[in-house]
XYZ file of C-alpha atoms in Angstrom:
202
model
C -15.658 29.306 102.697
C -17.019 26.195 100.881
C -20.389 27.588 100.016
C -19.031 30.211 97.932
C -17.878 29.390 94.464
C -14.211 29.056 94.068
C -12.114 31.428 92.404
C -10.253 29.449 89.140
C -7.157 30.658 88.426
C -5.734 29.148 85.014
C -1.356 29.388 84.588
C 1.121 28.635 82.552
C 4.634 27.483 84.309
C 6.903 29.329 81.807
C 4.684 32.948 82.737
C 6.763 35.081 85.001
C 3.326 36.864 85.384
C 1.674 33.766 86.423
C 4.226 33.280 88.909
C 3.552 35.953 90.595
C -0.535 35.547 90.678
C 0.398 32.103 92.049
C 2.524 34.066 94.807
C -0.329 36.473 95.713
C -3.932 34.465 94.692
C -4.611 32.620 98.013
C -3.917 35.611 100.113
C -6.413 37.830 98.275
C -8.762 34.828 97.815
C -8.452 34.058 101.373
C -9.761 37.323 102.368
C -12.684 37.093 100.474
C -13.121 33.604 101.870
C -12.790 32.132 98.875
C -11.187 29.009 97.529
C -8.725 28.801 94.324
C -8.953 26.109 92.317
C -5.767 25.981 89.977
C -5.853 25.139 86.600
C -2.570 24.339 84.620
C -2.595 25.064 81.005
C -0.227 25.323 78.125
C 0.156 29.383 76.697
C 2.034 27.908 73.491
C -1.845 25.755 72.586
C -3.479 28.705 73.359
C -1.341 31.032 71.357
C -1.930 28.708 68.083
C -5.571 29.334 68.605
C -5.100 33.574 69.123
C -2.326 34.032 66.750
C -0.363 35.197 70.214
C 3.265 34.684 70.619
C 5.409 35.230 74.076
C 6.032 38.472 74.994
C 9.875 38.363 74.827
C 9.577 37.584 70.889
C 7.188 40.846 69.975
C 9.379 43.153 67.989
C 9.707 46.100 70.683
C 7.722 45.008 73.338
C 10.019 42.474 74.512
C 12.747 44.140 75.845
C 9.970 46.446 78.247
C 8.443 43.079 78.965
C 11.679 41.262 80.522
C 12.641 44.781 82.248
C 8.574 44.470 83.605
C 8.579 41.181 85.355
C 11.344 42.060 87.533
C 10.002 45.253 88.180
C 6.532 43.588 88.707
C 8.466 41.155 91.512
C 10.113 43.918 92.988
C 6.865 45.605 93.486
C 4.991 42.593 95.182
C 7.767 41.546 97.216
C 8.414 38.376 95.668
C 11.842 36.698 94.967
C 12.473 36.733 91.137
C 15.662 35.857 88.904
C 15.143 35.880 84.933
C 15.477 32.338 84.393
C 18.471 31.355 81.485
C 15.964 29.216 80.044
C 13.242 30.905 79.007
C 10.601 30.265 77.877
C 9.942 26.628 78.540
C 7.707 24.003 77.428
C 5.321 23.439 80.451
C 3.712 19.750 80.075
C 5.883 18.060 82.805
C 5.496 20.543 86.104
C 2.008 20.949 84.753
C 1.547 17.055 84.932
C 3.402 16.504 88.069
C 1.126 19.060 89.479
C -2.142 17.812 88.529
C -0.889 14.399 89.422
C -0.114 15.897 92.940
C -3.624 17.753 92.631
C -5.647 14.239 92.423
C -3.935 13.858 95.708
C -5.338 16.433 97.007
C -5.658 20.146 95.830
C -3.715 21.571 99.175
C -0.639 19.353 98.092
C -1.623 20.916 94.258
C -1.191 24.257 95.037
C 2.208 23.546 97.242
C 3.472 21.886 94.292
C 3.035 24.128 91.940
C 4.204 27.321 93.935
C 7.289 25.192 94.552
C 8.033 24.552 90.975
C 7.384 27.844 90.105
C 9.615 28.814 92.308
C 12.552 26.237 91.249
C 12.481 28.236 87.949
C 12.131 32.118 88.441
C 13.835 31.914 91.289
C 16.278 29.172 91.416
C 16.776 28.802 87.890
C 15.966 25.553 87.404
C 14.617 23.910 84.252
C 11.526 22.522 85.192
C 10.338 21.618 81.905
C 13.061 18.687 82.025
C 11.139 15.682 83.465
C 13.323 14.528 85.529
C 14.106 18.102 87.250
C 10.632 18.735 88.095
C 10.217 15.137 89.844
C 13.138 16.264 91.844
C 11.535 19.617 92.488
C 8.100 17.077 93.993
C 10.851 15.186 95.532
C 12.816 17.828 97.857
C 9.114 18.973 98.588
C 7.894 15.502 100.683
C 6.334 14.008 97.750
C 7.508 10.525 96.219
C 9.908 11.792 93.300
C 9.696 8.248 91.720
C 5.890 8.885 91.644
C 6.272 12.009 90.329
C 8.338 10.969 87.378
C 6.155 8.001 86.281
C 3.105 10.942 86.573
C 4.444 12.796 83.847
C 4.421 9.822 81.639
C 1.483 8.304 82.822
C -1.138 8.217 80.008
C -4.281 9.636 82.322
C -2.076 12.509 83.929
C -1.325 13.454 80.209
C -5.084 12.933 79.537
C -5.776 15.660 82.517
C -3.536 18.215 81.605
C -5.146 18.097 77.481
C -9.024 18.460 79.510
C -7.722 21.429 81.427
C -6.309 23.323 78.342
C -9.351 22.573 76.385
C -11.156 23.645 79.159
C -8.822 26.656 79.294
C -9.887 27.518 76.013
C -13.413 26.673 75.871
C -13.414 29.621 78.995
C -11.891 32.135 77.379
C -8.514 32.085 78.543
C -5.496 33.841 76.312
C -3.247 34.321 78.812
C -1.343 33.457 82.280
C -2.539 34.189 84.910
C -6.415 34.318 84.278
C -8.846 34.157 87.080
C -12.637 33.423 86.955
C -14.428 34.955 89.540
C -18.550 34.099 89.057
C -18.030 34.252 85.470
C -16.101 37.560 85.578
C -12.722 37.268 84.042
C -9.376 39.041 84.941
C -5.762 38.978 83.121
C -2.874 39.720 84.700
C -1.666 40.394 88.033
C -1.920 44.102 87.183
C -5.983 43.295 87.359
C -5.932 42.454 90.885
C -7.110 45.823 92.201
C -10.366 44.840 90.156
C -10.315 41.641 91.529
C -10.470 42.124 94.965
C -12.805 44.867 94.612
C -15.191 42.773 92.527
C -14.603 40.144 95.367
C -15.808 42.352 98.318
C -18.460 44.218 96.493
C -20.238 41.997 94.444
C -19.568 43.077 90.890
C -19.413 46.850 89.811
């Protein structure tokens, strides 16, 4: 699996749709024999740069949008609850998860399916600091660590190199994969995907 190029996957923690790629990813990497590396990055830096907003505020498109992520979960299988806080500002999970990344990337990606899941499933207002060192915390990491992460000045540092680097690749939205320079939006691309991932390219 190593000497194949990993598959990035860039996400924003207030995306219901990049919930659910972070849900499904490693499974459809994994049988591809693949790696994912994850990215964190922050939609509402992006947006300034495309003019974009979330899709809840478009005039008519946000009502279909809401009704479309929980269809979206229903169809995959995956737990999913609107969350009453939405959306969020993402810098603290995405801190505490690249701070848990550093770590190692295994204890990355369990962090940041576990905060993910805190807020579309449990509800939970992740964007708070101190809720999404609790979130590390009930998940065997050092929740004390975990809040000084989000404050610590390289963590903050990290998270600014991975949106630039967000941007820099071409990334508008959450989730966006990389796959040998090929990109894909959206968990509705994942058809593509794997088919791109067993064939080659097409």
């Amino acid at each position: 699996m190593d000497d194949k190029p990993p598959i990035d996957f860039y996400f924003d923690f207030s995306s219901p749709y990049g919930y659910l790629g972070a849900e499904l990813i490693e499974a459809l990497a994994q049988r591809h024999g693949r790696r994912v590396d994850w990215h964190p990055m922050l939609l509402g830096i992006v947006f300034r740069q495309t003019g974009a907003l979330p899709l809840t505020q478009v005039p008519v498109k946000g009502p279909y949008a809401v009704r479309d992520f929980a269809r979206s979960a229903r169809f995959h299988g995956t737990a999913y609850r609107m969350p009453p806080v939405f959306p969020i500002a993402g810098q603290a999970p995405s801190r505490v998860m690249l701070w848990a990344k550093r770590r190692d990337p295994a204890d990355g990606v369990r962090l940041a399916q576990a905060l993910y899941r805190a807020y579309f499933v449990d509800g939970r207002d992740i964007a708070q600091p101190d809720v999404a060192a609790e979130v590390a915390g009930a998940h065997g990491f050092d929740a004390a660590a975990a809040r000084a992460a989000i404050d610590d000045p390289a963590i903050k540092d990290a998270l600014k190199a991975e949106v630039e680097r967000a941007i820099a690749a071409g990334v508008f939205g959450s989730p966006f994969f990389i796959v040998d320079g090929e990109p894909f939006w959206g968990v509705d691309r994942f058809d593509q995907m794997d088919r791109w991932l067993g064939s080659g390219g097409f």
